[in-house]
CSV table of C-alpha atoms in Angstrom, one decimal:
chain,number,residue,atom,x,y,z
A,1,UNK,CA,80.1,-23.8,75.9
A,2,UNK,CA,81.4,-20.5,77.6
A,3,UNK,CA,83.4,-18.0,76.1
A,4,UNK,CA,84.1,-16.3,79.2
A,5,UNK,CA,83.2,-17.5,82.5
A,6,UNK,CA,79.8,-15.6,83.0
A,7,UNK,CA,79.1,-15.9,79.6
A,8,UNK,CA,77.3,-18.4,77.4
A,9,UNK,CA,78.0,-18.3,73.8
A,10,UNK,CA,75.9,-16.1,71.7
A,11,UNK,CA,74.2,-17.6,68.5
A,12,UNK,CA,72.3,-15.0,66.7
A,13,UNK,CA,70.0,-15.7,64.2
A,14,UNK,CA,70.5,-12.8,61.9
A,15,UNK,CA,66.6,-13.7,59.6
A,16,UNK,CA,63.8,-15.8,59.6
A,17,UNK,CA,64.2,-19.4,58.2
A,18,UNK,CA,60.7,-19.9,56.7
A,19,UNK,CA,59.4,-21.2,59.1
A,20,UNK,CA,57.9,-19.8,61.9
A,21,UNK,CA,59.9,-18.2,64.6
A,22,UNK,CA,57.8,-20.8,67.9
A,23,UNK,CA,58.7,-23.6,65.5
A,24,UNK,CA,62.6,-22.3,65.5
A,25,UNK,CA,63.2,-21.5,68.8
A,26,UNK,CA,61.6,-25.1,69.7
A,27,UNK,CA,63.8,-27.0,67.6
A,28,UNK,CA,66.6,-25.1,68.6
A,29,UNK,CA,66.5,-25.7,72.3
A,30,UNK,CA,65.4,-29.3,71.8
A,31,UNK,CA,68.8,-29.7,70.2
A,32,UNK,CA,71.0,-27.0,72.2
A,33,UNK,CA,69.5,-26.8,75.3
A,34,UNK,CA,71.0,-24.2,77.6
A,35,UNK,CA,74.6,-24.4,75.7
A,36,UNK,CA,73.9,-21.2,74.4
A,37,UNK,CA,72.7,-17.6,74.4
A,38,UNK,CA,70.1,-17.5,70.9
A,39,UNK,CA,68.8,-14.3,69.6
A,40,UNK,CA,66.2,-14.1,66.7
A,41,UNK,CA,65.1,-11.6,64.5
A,42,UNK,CA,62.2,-11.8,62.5
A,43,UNK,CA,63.0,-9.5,59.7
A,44,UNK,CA,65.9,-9.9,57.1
A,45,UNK,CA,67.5,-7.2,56.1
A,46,UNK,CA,70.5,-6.4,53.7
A,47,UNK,CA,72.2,-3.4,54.5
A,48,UNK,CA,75.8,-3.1,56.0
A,49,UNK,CA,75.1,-1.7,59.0
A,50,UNK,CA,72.3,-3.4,60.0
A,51,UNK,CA,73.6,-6.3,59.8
A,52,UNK,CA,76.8,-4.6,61.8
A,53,UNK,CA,74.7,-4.5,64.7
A,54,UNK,CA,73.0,-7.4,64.2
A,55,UNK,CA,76.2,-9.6,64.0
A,56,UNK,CA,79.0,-7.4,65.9
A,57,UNK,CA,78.9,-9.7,69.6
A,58,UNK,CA,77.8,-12.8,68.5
A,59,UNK,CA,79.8,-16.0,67.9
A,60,UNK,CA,78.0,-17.4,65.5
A,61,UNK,CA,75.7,-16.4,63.2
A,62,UNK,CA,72.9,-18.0,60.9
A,63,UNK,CA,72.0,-16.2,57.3
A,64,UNK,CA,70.8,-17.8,54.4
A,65,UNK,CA,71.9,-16.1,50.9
A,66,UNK,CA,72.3,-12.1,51.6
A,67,UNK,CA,75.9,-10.9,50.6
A,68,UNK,CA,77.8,-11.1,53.9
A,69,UNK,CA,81.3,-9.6,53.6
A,70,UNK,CA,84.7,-8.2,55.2
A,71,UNK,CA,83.2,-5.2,55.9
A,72,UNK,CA,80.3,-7.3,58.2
A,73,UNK,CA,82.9,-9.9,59.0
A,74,UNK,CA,85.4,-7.5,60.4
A,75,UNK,CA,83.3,-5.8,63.1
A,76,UNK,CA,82.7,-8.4,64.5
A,77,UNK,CA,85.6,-9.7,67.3
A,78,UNK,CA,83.8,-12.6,68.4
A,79,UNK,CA,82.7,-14.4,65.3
A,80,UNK,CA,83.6,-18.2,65.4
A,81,UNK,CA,81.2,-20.1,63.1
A,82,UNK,CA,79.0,-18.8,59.8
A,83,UNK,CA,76.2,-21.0,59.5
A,84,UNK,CA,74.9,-20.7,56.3
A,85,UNK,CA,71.0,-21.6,55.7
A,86,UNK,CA,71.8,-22.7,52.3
A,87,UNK,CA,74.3,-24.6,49.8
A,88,UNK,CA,75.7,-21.8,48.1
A,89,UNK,CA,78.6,-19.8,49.8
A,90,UNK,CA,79.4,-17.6,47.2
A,91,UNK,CA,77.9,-14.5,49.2
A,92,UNK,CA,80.2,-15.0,52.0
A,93,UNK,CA,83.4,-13.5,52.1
A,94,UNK,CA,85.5,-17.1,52.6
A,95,UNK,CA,88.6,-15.6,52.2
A,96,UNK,CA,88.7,-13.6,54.8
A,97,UNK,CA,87.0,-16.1,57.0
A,98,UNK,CA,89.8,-18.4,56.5
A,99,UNK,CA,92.0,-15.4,57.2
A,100,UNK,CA,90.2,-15.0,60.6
A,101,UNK,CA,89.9,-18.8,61.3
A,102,UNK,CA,86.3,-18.3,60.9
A,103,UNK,CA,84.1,-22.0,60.4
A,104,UNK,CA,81.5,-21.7,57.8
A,105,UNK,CA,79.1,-24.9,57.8
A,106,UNK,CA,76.2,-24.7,55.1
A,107,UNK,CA,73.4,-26.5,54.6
A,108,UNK,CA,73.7,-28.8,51.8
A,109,UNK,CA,70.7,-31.4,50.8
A,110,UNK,CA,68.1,-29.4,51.9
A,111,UNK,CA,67.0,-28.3,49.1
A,112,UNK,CA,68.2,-31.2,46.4
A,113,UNK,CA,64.2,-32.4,46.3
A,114,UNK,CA,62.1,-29.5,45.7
A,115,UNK,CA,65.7,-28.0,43.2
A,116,UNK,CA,64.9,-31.4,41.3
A,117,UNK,CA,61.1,-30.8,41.5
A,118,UNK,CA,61.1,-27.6,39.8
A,119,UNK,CA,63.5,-28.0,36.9
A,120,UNK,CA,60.9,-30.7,35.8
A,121,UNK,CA,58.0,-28.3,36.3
A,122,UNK,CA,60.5,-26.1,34.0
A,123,UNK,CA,60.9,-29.3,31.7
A,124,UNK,CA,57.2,-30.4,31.5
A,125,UNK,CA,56.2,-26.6,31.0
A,126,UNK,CA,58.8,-26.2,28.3
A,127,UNK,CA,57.9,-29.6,26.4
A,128,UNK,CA,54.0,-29.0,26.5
A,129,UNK,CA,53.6,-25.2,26.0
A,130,UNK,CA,52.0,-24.8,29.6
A,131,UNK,CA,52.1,-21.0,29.9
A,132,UNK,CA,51.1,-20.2,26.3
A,133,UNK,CA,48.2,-23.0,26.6
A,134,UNK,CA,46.7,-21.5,29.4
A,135,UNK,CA,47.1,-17.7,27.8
A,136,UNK,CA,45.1,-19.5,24.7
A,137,UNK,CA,42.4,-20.9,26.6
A,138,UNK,CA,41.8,-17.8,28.2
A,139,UNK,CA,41.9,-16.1,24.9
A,140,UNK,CA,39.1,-18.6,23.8
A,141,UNK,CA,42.4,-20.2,21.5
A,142,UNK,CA,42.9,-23.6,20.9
A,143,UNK,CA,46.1,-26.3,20.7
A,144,UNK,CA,46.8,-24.7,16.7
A,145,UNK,CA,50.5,-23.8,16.9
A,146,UNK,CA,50.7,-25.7,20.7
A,147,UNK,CA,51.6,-29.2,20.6
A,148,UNK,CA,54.6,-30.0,22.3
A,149,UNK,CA,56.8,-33.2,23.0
A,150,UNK,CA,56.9,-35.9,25.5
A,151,UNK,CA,60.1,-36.2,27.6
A,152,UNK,CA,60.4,-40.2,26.9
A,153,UNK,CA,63.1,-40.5,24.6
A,154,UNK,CA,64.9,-37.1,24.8
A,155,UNK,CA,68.1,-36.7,25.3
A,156,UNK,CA,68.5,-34.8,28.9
A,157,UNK,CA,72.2,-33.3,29.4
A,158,UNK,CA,72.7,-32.5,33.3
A,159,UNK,CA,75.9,-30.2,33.9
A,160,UNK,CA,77.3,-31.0,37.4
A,161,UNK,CA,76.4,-34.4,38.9
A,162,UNK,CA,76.4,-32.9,42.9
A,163,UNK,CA,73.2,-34.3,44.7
A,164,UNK,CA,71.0,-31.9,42.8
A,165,UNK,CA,72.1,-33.1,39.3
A,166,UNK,CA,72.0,-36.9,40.8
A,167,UNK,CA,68.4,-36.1,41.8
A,168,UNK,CA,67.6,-34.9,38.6
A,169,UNK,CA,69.4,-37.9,36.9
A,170,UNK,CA,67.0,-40.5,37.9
A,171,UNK,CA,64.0,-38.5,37.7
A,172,UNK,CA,65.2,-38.1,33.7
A,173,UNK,CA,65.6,-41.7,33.6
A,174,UNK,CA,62.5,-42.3,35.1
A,175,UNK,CA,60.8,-40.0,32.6
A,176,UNK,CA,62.7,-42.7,29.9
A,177,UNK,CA,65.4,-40.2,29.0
A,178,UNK,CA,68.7,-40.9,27.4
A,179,UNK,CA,70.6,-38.9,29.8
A,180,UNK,CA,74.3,-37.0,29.0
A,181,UNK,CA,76.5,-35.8,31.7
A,182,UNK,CA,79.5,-33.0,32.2
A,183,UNK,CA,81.2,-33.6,35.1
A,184,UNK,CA,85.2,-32.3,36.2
A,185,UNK,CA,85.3,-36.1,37.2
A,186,UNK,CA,83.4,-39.6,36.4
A,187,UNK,CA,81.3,-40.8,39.1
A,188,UNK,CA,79.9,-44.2,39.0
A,189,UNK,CA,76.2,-43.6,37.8
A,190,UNK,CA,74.8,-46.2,36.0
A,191,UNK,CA,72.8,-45.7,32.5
A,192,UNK,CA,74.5,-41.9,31.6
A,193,UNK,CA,76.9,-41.0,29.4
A,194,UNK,CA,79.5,-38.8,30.9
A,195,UNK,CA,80.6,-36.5,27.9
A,196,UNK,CA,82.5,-32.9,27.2
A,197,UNK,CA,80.5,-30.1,28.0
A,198,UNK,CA,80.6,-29.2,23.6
A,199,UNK,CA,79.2,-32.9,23.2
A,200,UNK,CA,76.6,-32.5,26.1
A,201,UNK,CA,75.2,-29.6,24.6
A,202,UNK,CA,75.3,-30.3,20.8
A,203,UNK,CA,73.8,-33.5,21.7
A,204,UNK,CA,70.8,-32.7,24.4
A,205,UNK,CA,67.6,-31.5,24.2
A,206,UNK,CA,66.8,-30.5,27.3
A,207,UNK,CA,70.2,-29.1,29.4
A,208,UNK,CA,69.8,-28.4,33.1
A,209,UNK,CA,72.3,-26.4,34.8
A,210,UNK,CA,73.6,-27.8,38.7
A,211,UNK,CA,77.0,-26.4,39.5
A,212,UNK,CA,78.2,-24.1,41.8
A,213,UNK,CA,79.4,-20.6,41.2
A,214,UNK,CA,83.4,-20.2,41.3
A,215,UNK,CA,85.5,-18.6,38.6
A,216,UNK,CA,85.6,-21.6,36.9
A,217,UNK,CA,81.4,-21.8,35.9
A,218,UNK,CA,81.2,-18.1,35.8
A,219,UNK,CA,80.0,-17.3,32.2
A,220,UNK,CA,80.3,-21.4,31.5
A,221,UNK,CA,77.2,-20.9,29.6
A,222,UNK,CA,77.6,-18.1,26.8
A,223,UNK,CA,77.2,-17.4,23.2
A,224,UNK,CA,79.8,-19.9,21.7
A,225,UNK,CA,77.9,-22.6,24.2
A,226,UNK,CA,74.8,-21.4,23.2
A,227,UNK,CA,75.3,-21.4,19.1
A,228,UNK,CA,76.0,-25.2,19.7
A,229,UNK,CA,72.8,-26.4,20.8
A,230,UNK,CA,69.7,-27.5,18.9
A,231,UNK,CA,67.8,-24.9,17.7
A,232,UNK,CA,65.2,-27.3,19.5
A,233,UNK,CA,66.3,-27.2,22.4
A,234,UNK,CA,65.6,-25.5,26.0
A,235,UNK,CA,67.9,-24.7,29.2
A,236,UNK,CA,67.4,-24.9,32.5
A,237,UNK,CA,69.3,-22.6,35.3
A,238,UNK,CA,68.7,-23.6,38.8
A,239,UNK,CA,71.5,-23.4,39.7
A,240,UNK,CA,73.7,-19.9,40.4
A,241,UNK,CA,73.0,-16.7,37.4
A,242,UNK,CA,76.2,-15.6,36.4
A,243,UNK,CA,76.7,-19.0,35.5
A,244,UNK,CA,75.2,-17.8,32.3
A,245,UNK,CA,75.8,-15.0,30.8
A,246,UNK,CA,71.7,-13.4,30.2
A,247,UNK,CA,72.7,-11.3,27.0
A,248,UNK,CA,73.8,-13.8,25.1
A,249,UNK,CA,70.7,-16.2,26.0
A,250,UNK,CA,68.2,-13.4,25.7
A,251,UNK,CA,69.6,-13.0,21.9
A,252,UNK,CA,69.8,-16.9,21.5
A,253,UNK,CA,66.0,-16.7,22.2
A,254,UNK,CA,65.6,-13.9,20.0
A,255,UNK,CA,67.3,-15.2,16.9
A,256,UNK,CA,65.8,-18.7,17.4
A,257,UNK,CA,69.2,-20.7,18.4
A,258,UNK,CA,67.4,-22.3,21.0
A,259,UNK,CA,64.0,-23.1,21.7
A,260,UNK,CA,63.1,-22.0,25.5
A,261,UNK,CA,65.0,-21.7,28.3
A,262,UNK,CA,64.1,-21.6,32.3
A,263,UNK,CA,65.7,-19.4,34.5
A,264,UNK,CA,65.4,-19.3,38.7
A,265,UNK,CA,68.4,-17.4,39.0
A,266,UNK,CA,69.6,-14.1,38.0
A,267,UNK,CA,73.5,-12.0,38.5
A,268,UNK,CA,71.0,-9.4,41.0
A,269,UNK,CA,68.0,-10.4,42.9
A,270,UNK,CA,65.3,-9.2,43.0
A,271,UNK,CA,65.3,-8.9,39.7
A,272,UNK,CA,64.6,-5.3,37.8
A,273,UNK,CA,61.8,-5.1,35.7
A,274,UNK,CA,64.0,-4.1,33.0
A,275,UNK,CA,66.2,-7.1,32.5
A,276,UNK,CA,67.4,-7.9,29.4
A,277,UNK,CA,65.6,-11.5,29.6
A,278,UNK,CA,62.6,-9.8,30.1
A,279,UNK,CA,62.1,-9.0,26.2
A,280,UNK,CA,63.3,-12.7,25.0
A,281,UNK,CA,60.6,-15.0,23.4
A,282,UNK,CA,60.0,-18.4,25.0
A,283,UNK,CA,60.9,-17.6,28.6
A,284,UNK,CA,60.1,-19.1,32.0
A,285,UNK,CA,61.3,-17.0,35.1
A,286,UNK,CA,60.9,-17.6,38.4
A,287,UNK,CA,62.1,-15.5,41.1
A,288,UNK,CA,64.9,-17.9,42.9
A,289,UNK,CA,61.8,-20.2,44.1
A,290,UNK,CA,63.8,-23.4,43.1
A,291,UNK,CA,65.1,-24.2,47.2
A,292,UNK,CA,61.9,-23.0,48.8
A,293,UNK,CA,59.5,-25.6,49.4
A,294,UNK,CA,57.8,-26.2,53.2
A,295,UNK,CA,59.8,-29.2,53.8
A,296,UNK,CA,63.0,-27.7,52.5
A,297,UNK,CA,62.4,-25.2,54.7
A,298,UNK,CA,62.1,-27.4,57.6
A,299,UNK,CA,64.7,-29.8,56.6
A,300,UNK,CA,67.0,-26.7,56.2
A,301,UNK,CA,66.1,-25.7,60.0
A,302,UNK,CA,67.1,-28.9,61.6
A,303,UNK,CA,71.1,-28.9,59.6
A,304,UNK,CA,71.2,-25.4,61.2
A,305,UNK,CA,70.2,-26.9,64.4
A,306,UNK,CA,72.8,-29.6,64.0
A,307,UNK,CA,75.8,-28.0,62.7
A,308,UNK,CA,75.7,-25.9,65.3
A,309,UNK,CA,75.3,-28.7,67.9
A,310,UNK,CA,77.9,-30.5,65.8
A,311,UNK,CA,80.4,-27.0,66.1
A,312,UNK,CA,80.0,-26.6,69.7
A,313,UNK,CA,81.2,-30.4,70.2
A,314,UNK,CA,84.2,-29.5,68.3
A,315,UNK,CA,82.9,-31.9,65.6
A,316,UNK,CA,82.2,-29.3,62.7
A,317,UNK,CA,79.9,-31.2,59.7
A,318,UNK,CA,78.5,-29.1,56.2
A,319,UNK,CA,82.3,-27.4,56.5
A,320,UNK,CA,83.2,-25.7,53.4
């Protein structure tokens, strides 16, 4: 596909996509050929005009989840297609992109297994005392003060039922879990309860967090939410930080309205050292691990690969 007649259109590769660059390339002229013109650069950076120069005369670009906005966006003439190497899009400027006519594909379901996976490494950890066990052991401690719960029988709430909260749906079930859902609609899942967010979390003892960050989940999680929970329970975030608002769960922690929380996701990554969940009792953090697993990685690789095989077809898939 030609842009002008001498000229094969460009596809640039704006970071690495975990895995390596030989593996990339391969996959990506086993299913583009010589459609197009690919450049790859093997560092990521963040800054606006790197990426500038990076971006400014290609026609399609792939970036995972660094802010890309209108003042990227606008220098570059020939931009066609965002392909985003993730399920998020809430780093990319969309509105200007549908000003511009601009395609932005992401890569949702790559990452929907090892999202899953971790929030019940968060669960198990939460439930059995995991970290502070193996601080005790090494502190020649025992189990005094340590035993936790089994998972069969609790009450799991999910909030969103995408493919992540599905996912994590039947592996609650499977862990013999009553499970409570918040949804905007009903699907048809059997064995839940779909419920009001107020119910869902005065009810559960375990709430895992799977929704997407727009203006309607930002802050959904705050300290009215919070002060109806079980002082038993624990909270999951895998899913976007802002969702939640970190000062009020840092003094939920504090005060003992809840009993633990997990968090993958902050409002700024990296995170500083000085966050305010930093100083809050019964804490798991993680530093936005949840979507990187090897296989993600290469699973995430070949929707790139195929979007924009998909794109140049005129046959656009993962549009947003």
């Amino acid at each position: 596909m030609r842009r002008e007649e001498n000229r094969y259109m460009k596809v640039t590769f704006l970071e690495p996509l975990g895995i390596s660059q030989d593996q990339l390339k391969d996959m990506v002229q086993k299913e583009l050929g010589d459609r197009v013109e690919t450049v790859f650069y093997d560092t990521r950076i963040e800054d606006v005009p790197g990426l500038i120069e990076r971006s400014r005369d290609a026609d399609c670009v792939v970036l995972s989840n660094f802010k890309y906005g209108r003042e990227v966006i606008s220098q570059c003439p020939d931009l066609k297609m965002i392909c985003v190497a993730f399920t998020g899009v809430d780093h990319v400027d969309m509105e200007y992109c549908r000003e511009r006519g601009i395609t932005v594909c992401n890569c949702a379901g790559y990452s929907t297994v090892a999202v899953a996976d971790l929030v019940f490494g968060f669960a198990v950890s939460l439930a059995r005392n995991i970290i502070p066990c193996d601080r005790a052991v090494r502190n020649e401690g025992t189990k005094a003060g340590l035993v936790g719960y089994e998972l069969e029988g609790k009450a799991f709430g999910v909030v969103g039922a995408g493919a992540i909260g599905r996912r994590v749906i039947r592996i609650a079930q499977a862990f013999g879990c009553q499970v409570y859902v918040y949804n905007r609609t009903k699907k048809d899942i059997e064995g839940v309860r779909f419920v009001s967010l107020d119910q869902l979390l005065e009810t559960c003892d375990i709430v895992s967090l799977h929704v997407p960050l727009n203006e309607a989940t930002r802050g959904l999680i705050g300290r009215e939410q919070l002060k109806k929970m079980k002082k038993t329970a624990v909270l999951i975030n895998t899913a976007r930080g802002p969702v939640v608002d970190s000062q009020a769960l840092a003094e939920a922690l504090k005060e003992g309205d809840i009993a633990g929380a997990a968090v993958d996701v902050f409002e700024m990554e990296p995170v500083p050292s000085d966050h305010v969940l930093f100083n809050a009792p019964n804490l798991i953090a993680t530093p936005h691990v949840a979507f990187a697993s090897h296989q993600a990685f290469e699973k995430r690789a070949v929707i790139v690969c195929e979007n924009i095989r998909k794109w140049l077809d005129g046959q656009p898939q993962n549009v947003i």
